[in-house]
XYZ file of C-alpha atoms in Angstrom:
566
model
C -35.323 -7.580 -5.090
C -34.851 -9.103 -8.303
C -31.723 -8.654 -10.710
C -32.980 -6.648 -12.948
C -35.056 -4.444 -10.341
C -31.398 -3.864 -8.273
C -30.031 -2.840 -11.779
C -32.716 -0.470 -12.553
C -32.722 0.777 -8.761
C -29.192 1.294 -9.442
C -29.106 2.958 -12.694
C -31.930 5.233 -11.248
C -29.557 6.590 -8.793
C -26.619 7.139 -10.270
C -27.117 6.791 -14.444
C -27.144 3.805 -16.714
C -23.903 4.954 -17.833
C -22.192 3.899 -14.129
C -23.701 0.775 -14.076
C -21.597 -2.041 -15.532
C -22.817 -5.074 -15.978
C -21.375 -6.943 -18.948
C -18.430 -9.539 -18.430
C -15.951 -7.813 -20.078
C -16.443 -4.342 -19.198
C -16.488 -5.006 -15.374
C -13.229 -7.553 -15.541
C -10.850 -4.858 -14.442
C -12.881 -4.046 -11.383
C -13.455 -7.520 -10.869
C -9.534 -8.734 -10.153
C -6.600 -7.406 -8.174
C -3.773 -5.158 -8.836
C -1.427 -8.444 -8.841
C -3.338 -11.551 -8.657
C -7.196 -12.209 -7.381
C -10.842 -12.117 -9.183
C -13.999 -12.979 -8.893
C -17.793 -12.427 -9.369
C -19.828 -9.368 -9.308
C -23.300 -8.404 -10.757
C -22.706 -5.248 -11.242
C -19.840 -2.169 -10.813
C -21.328 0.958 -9.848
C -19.801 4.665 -9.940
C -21.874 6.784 -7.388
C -20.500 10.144 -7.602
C -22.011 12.367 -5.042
C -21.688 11.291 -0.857
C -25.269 10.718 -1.468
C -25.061 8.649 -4.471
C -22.826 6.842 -2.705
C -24.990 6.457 -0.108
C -27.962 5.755 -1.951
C -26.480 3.258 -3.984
C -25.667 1.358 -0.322
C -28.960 1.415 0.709
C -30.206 -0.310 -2.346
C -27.477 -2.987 -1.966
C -28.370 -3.394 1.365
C -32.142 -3.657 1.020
C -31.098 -5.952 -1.571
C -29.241 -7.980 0.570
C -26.209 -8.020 -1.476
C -22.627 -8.127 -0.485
C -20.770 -5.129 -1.161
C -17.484 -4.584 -1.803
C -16.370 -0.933 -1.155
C -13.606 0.004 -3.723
C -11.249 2.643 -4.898
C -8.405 2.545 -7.517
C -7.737 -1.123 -6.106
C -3.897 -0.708 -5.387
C -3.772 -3.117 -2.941
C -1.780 -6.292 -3.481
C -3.623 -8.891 -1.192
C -6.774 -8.908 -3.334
C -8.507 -7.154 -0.912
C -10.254 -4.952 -3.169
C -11.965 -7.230 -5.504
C -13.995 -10.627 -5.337
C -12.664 -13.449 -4.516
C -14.093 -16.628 -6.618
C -17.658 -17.113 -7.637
C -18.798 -18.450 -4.085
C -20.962 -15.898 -2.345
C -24.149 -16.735 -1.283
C -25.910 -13.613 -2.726
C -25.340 -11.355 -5.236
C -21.932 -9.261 -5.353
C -21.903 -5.419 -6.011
C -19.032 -3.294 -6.294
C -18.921 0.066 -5.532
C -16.336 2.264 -6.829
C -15.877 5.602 -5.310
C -13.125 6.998 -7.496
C -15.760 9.283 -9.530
C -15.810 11.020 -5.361
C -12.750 13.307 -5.117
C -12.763 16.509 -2.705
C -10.272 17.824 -0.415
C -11.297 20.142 1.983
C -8.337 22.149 3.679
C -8.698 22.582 7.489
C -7.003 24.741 9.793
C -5.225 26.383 7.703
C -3.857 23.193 6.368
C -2.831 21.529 9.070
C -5.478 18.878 8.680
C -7.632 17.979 5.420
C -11.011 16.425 5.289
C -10.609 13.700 2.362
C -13.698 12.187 0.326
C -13.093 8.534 -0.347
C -11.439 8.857 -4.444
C -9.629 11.575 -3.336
C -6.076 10.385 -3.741
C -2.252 11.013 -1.958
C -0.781 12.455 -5.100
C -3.925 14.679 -5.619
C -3.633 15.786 -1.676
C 0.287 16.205 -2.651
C 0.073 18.339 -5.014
C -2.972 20.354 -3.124
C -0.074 20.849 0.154
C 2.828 21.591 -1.763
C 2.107 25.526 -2.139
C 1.338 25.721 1.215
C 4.456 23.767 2.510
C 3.176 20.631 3.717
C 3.061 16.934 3.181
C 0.016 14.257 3.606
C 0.455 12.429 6.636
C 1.571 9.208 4.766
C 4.140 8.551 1.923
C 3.189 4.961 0.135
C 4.551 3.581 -2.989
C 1.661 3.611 -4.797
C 0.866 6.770 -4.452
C 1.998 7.558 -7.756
C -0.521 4.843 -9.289
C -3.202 6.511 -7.454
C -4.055 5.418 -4.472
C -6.355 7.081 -2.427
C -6.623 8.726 1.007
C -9.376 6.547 2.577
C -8.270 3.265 1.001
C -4.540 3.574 2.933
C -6.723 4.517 6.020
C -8.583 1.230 5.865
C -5.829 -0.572 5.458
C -3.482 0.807 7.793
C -1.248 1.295 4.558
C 2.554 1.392 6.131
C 5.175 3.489 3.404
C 7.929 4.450 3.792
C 8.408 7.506 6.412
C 10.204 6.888 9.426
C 8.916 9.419 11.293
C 5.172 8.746 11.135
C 3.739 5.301 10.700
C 0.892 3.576 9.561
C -2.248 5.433 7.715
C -4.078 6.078 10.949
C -7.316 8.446 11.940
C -10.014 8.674 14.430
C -11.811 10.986 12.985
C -14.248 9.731 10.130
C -17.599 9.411 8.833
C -19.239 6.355 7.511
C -21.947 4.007 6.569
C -22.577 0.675 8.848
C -24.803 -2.371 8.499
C -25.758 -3.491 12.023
C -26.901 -6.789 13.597
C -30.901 -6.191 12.653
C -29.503 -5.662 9.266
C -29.800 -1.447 8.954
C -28.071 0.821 7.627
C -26.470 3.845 9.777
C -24.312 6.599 9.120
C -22.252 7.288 11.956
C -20.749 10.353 12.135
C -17.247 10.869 14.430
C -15.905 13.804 12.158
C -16.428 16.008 15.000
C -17.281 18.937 12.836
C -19.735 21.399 14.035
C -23.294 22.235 12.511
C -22.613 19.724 9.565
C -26.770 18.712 10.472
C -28.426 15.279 11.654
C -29.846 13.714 8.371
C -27.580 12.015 6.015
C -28.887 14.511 3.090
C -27.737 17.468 5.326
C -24.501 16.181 6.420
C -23.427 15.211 3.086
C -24.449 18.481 1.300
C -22.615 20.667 4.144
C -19.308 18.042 3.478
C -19.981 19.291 -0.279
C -19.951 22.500 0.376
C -16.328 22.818 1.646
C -16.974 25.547 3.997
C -15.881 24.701 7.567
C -14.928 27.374 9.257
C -11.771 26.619 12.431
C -14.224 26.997 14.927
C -16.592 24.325 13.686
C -13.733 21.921 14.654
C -13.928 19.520 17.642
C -11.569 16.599 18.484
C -8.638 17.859 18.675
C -7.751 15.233 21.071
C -8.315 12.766 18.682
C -5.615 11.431 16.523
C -5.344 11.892 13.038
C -2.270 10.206 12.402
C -0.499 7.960 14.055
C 1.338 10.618 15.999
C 3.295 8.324 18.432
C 5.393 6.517 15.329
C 8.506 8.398 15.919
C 8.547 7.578 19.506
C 8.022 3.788 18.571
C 10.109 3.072 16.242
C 13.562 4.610 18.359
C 12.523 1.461 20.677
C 15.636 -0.573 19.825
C 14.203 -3.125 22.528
C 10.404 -3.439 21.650
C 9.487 -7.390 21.413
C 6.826 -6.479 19.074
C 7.061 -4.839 15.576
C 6.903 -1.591 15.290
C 3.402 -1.256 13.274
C 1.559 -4.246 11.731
C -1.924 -4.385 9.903
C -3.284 -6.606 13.166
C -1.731 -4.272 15.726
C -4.904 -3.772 18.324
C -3.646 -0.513 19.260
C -3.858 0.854 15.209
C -7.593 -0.459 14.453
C -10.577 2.152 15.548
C -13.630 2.268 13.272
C -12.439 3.057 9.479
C -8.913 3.106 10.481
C -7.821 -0.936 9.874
C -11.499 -1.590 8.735
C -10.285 -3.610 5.204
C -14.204 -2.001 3.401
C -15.923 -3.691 6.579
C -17.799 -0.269 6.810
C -18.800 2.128 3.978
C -16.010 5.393 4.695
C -17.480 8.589 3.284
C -15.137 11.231 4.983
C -11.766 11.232 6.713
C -10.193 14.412 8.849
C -6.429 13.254 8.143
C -3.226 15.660 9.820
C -0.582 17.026 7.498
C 2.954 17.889 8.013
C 5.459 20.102 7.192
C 8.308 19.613 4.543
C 11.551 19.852 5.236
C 13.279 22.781 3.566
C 16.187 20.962 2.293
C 16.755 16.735 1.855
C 19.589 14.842 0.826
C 20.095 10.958 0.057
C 22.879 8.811 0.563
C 23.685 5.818 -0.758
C 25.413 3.106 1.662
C 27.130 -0.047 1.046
C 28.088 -3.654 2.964
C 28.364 -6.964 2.274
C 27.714 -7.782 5.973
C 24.214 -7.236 7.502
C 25.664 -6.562 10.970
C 26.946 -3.334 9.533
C 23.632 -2.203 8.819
C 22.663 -3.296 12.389
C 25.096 -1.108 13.850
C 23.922 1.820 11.725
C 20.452 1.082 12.863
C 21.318 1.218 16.444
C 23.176 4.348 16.517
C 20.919 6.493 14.304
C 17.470 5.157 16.424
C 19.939 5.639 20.166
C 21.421 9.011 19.340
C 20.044 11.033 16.090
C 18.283 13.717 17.487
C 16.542 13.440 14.010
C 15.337 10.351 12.478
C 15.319 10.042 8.966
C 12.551 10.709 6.447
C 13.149 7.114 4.740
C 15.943 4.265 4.771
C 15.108 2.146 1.949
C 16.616 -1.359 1.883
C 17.672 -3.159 -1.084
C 20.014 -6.633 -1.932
C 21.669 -7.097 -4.870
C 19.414 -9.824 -5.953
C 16.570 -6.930 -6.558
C 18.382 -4.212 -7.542
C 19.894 -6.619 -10.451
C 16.244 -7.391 -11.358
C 14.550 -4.084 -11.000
C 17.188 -2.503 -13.270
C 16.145 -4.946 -15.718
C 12.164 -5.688 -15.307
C 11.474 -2.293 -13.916
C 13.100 -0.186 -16.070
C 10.088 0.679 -17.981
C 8.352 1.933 -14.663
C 11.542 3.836 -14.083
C 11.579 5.851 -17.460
C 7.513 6.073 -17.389
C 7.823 8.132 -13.741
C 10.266 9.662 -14.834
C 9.143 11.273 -18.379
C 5.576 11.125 -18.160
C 4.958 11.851 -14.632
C 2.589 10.579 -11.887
C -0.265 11.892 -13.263
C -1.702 9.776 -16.184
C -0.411 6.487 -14.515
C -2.985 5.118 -13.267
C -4.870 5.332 -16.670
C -1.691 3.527 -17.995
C -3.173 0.682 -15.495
C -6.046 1.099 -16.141
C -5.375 0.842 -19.759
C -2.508 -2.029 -19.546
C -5.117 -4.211 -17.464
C -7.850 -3.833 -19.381
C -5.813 -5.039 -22.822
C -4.543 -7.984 -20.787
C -8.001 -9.105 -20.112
C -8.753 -9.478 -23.650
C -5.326 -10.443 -25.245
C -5.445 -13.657 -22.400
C -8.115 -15.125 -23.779
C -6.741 -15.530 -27.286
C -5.291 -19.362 -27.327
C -2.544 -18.899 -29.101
C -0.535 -15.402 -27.441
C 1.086 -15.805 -24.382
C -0.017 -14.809 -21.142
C 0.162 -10.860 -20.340
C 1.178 -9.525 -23.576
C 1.799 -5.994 -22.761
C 4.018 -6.404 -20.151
C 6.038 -8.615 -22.662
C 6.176 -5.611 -24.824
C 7.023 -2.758 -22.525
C 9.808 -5.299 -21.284
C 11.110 -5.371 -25.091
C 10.439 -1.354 -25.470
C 12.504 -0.294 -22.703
C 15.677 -2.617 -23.496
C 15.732 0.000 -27.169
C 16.507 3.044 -24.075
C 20.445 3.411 -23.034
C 21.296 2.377 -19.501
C 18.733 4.832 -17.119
C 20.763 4.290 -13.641
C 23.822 6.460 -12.900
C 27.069 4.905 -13.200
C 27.984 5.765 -9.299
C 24.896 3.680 -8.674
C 26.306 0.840 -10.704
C 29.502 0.587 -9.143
C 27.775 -0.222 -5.681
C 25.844 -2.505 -7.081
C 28.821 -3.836 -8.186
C 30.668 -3.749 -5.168
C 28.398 -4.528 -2.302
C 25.894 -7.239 -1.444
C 23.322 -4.930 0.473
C 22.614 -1.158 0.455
C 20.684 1.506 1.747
C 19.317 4.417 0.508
C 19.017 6.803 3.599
C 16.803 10.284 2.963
C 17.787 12.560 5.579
C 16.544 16.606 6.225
C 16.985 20.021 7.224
C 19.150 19.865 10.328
C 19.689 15.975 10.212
C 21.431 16.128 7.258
C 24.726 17.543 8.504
C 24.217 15.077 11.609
C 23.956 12.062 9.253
C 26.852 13.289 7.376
C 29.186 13.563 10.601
C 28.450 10.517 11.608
C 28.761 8.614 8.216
C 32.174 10.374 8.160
C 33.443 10.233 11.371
C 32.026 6.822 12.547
C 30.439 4.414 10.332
C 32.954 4.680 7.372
C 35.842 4.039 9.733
C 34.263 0.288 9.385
C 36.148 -1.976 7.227
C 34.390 -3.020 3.922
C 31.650 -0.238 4.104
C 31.304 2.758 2.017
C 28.690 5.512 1.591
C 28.846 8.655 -1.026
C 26.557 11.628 -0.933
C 23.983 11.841 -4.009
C 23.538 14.375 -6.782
C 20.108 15.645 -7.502
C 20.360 12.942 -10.864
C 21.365 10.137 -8.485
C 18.899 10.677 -5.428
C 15.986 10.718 -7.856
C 17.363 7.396 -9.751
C 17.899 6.057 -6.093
C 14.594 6.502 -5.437
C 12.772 5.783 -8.579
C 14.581 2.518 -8.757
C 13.293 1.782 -4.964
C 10.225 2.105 -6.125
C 10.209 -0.018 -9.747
C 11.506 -2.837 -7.178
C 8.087 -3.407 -6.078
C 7.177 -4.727 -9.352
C 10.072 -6.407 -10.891
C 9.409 -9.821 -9.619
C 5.990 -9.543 -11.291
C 7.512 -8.966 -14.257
C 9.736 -11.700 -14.187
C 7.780 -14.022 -13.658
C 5.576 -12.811 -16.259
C 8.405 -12.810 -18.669
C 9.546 -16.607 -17.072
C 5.895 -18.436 -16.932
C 6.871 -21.172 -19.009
C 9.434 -22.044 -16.031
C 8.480 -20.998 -12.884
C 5.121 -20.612 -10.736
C 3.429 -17.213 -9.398
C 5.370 -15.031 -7.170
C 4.598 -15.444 -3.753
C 4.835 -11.909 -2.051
C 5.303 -11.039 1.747
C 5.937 -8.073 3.378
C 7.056 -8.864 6.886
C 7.970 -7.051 10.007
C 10.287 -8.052 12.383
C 10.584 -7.316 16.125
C 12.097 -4.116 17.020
C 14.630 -6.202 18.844
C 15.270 -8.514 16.002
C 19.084 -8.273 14.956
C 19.192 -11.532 12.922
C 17.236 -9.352 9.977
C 18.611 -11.123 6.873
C 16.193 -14.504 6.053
C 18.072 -17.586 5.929
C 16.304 -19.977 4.661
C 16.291 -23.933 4.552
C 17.392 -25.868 1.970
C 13.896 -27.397 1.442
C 12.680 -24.425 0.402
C 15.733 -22.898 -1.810
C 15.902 -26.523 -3.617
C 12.741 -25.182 -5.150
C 13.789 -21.025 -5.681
C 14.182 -19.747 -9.391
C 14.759 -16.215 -7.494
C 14.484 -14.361 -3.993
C 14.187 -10.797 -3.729
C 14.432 -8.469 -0.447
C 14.153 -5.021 -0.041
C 12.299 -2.916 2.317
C 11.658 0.066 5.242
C 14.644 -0.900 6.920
C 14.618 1.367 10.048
C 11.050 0.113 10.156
C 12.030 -3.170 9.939
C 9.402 -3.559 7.819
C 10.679 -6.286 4.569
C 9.302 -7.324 1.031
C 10.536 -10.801 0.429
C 9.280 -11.909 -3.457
C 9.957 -15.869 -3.711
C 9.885 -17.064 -7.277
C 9.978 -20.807 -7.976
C 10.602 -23.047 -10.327
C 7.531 -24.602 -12.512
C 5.739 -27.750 -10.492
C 6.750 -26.366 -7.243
C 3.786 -26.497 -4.480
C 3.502 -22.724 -3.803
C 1.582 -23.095 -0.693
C 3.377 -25.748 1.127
C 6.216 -23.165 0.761
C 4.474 -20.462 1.916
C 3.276 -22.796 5.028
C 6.683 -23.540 5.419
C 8.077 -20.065 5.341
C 4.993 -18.562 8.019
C 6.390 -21.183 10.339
C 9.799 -19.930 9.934
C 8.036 -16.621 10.325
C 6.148 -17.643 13.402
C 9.236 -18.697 15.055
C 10.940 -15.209 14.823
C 7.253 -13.627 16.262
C 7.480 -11.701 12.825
C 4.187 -10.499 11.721
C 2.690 -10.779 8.716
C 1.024 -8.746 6.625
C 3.140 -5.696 7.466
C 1.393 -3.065 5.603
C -0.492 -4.393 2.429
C -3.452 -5.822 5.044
C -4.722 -9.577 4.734
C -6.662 -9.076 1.826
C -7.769 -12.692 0.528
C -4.474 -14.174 0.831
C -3.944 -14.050 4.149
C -6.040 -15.496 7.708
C -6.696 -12.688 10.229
C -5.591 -13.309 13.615
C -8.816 -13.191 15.948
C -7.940 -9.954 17.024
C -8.428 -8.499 13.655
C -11.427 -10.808 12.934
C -13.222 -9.979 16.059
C -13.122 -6.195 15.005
C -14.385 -6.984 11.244
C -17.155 -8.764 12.943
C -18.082 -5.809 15.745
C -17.844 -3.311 12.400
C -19.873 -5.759 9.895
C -22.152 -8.459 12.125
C -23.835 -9.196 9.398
C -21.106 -9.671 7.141
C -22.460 -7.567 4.958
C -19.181 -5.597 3.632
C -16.312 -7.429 1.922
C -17.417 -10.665 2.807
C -14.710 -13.545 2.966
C -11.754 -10.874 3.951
C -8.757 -12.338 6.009
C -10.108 -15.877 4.803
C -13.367 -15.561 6.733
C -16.827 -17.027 5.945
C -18.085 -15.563 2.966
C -21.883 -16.578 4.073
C -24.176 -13.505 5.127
C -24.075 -13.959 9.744
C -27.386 -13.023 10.509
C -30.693 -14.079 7.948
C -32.791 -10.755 8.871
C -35.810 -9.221 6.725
């Protein structure tokens, strides 16, 4: 099929209008939340199931590589090309114009369409007392329901792990090169074609008894269990654990998902956070030990943060601070949309300097008075590490005995109880960590190199959890920032260095380190294009995609098409 014919083809099934093809409008699309871009012919926007469908079926008579793609959250550039070196033509096909939640059972489980998003399924639950079956950070940029399921997306729960389900329905390429839709929803009378299947989904009318599979997991319901193992010699969840990949769940776009059946929980009646504070890490150990050994409830979250970020995310994340707070979740990820778009264009004028509008919503939000409580402040202040521990219902007075009556009695540690004002600030300020590096460096490019991000996780076993690192690598550090799921033991490092410094001889240097704790790495943001699988998780992208059809090049795999077939 010729260029112009796939355009056409394209444009035939789903409008001209949701075909982009010129440089500039696709660029967004093209590159990664935080670094990564590449080639693509075009950018479609099916926005039926069939479309979507349709749309694959050209690409695949075609023989294109496809790149399956939601609101692109990620932040290992696994959601966009990666360079100009495919051997055929690239298509990307977005699926956020595809957003329906059914409700099932009452509520208990949902049946997600791939652009349906966690804050839309959020705010769907709340009336009815529930909560999605994963928590994420960027959840309040938009990201979607599917995309965390094919990417085992981690967050920030302690009592349920990794974005996990059995239960799905979507299009694969196999080894002679076709196109099937495979269909493990286990839902009832939903037809055998792919037409009747999808307009069924579309209704929205599944009945309880039209649902099988209720031995089939669709979360990862074991979590809890895990993660009290204070002995485990293996992390507690990882994007190459062998035990958390099954079809779409893990799959990185190796397969086209269409439909997920995802559980949901309740939420708690009451929660309250408190703030901790040491300046040794073995205090934090012995926290860790006692709430995992004897809590008869674990907590919701325990959010780890050092001084180092909390100093910088008060800073270079204060503008994501005030925007959650005053404009809400909703119109954010327009506002990245937007913000990315105007970057595009304002980088390639000569003479302004690289990513303009974060330089200006850097200078905006110094003009607003000082956003973080002053109790908040004072730990900082104080104490060298902290935790923010989210406890509920019935665990609440249990954490608050034993903060009391135990941990407190420790010299040099301190905890206090927060207000409404301070647990939101706690939290919001958590979360505006995940970005401040970026913004450093962005605000710093003249003197230091790109941030090099990991997000680790350590053995459940692993009491040495604070990275010490050599002096050949800190000769070259402008900045290191930690923070993290701590019960998890699941840690964001961001490494900034200093301008001339070899970036990936450090990172080499710091896997090694890695390698010699058995610490696994990616934790929860999957390999993208910045990391190699381990064979275990490129055997299964090569039993989902033999033909390397989807996401080619993922995990720092061949980017040639496997199999030449006709």
């Amino acid at each position: 099929m010729s260029k112009p014919d796939l355009i056409a083809s394209l444009a035939a099934t789903v409008g001209k209008k949701y075909v982009l093809t010129k440089e500039s409008k696709t660029a967004y699309y093209r590159s990664g939340f935080r670094s990564g871009a590449g080639g693509a012919e075009a950018v479609v926007f099916p926005a039926t199931l069939l479309e979507q469908w349709r749309v694959i079926q050209t690409c695949v008579e075609a023989n294109c590589a496809i790149i399956m793609q939601a609101t692109k959250t990620g932040l290992t550039e696994g959601s966009c090309p990666s360079g100009f070196n495919y051997d055929r033509e690239v298509v990307i096909v977005n699926v956020t114009r595809i957003k329906k939640i059914v409700l099932l059972d009452g509520g208990k489980q949902v049946l997600a369409f791939p652009g349906s998003t966690l804050h839309e399924l959020e705010q769907l639950l709340k009336p009815l007392g529930r909560a999605p079956h994963s928590v994420i950070g960027s959840t309040t940029i938009g990201a979607t329901i599917i995309g965390g399921i094919a990417n085992n997306a981690g967050g920030a729960l302690c009592k349920r792990g990794s974005s996990y389900t059995e239960l799905a329905l979507f299009g694969q390429v196999d080894a002679d090169g076709d196109l099937n839709l495979i269909n493990h929803l286990k839902i009832k009378n939903l037809g055998d074609t792919p037409e009747e299947i999808f307009a069924n989904l579309e209704k929205g009318d599944i009945p309880d008894e039209d649902l099988e599979g209720m031995d089939k997991l669709a979360s990862d319901r074991g979590y809890g269990d895990r993660i009290r193992n204070l002995d485990a010699e293996v992390p507690n969840r990882y994007n190459a654990d062998p035990e958390r990949l099954y079809e779409v769940s893990g799959s990185a776009g190796k397969v086209a998902a269409f439909a997920v059946r995802v559980d949901t929980y309740p939420i708690p009646k009451r929660k309250k956070v408190f703030m901790l504070g040491s300046d040794r890490a073995e205090d934090f150990v012995a926290l860790r030990d006692h709430i995992l050994s004897d809590f008869k409830e674990l907590p919701e979250m325990c959010e780890y943060m050092n001084r180092g970020i909390f100093d910088t995310a008060e800073r270079y994340g204060k503008d994501v601070f005030l925007s959650i707070k005053h404009l809400g979740t909703e119109r954010l990820p327009k506002a990245y949309a937007f913000k990315s778009s105007a970057e595009y264009f304002l980088n390639k004028i000569p003479f302004l300097p690289k990513f303009l509008p974060d330089l200006f919503l850097y200078c905006a939000s110094r003009l607003f008075p000082q956003h973080l409580p002053k109790r908040l402040l004072k730990y900082r202040d104080r104490f060298e590490y902290y935790l923010i521990l989210s406890m509920a219902d019935e665990g609440i007075d249990e954490a608050r005995s034993y903060l009391e009556d135990e941990w407190s009695q420790i010299k040099g540690v301190d905890f206090f109880e927060c207000n409404e004002e301070e647990q939101e600030a706690a939290l919001l300020h958590r979360f505006a960590a995940a970005g401040a590096a970026i913004r450093y460096q962005n605000l710093h490019q003249r003197t230091t190199e790109e941030v090099l991000a990991l997000d680790i996780a350590l053995l459940g076993n692993d009491r040495e959890w604070v990275e010490e690192l050599p002096h050949e690598i800190t000769e070259h550090l402008d900045l290191a920032l930690y923070y993290g799921h701590f019960m998890c033991h699941v840690f964001h490092q961001d490494y900034i260095f200093k301008k001339g410094t070899d970036i990936e001889a450090m990172k080499k240097k710091m896997l090694e380190c890695l390698d010699a704790k058995g610490a696994k790495y990616p934790a929860e943001h999957n390999v993208g294009h910045m990391y190699e699988a381990d064979p275990t998780l490129k055997n299964f992208y090569e039993s989902l995609d033999p033909t390397n059809t989807f996401n080619p090049g993922i995990g720092k795999s061949s980017k040639r098409r496997r199999v030449e077939f006709t």
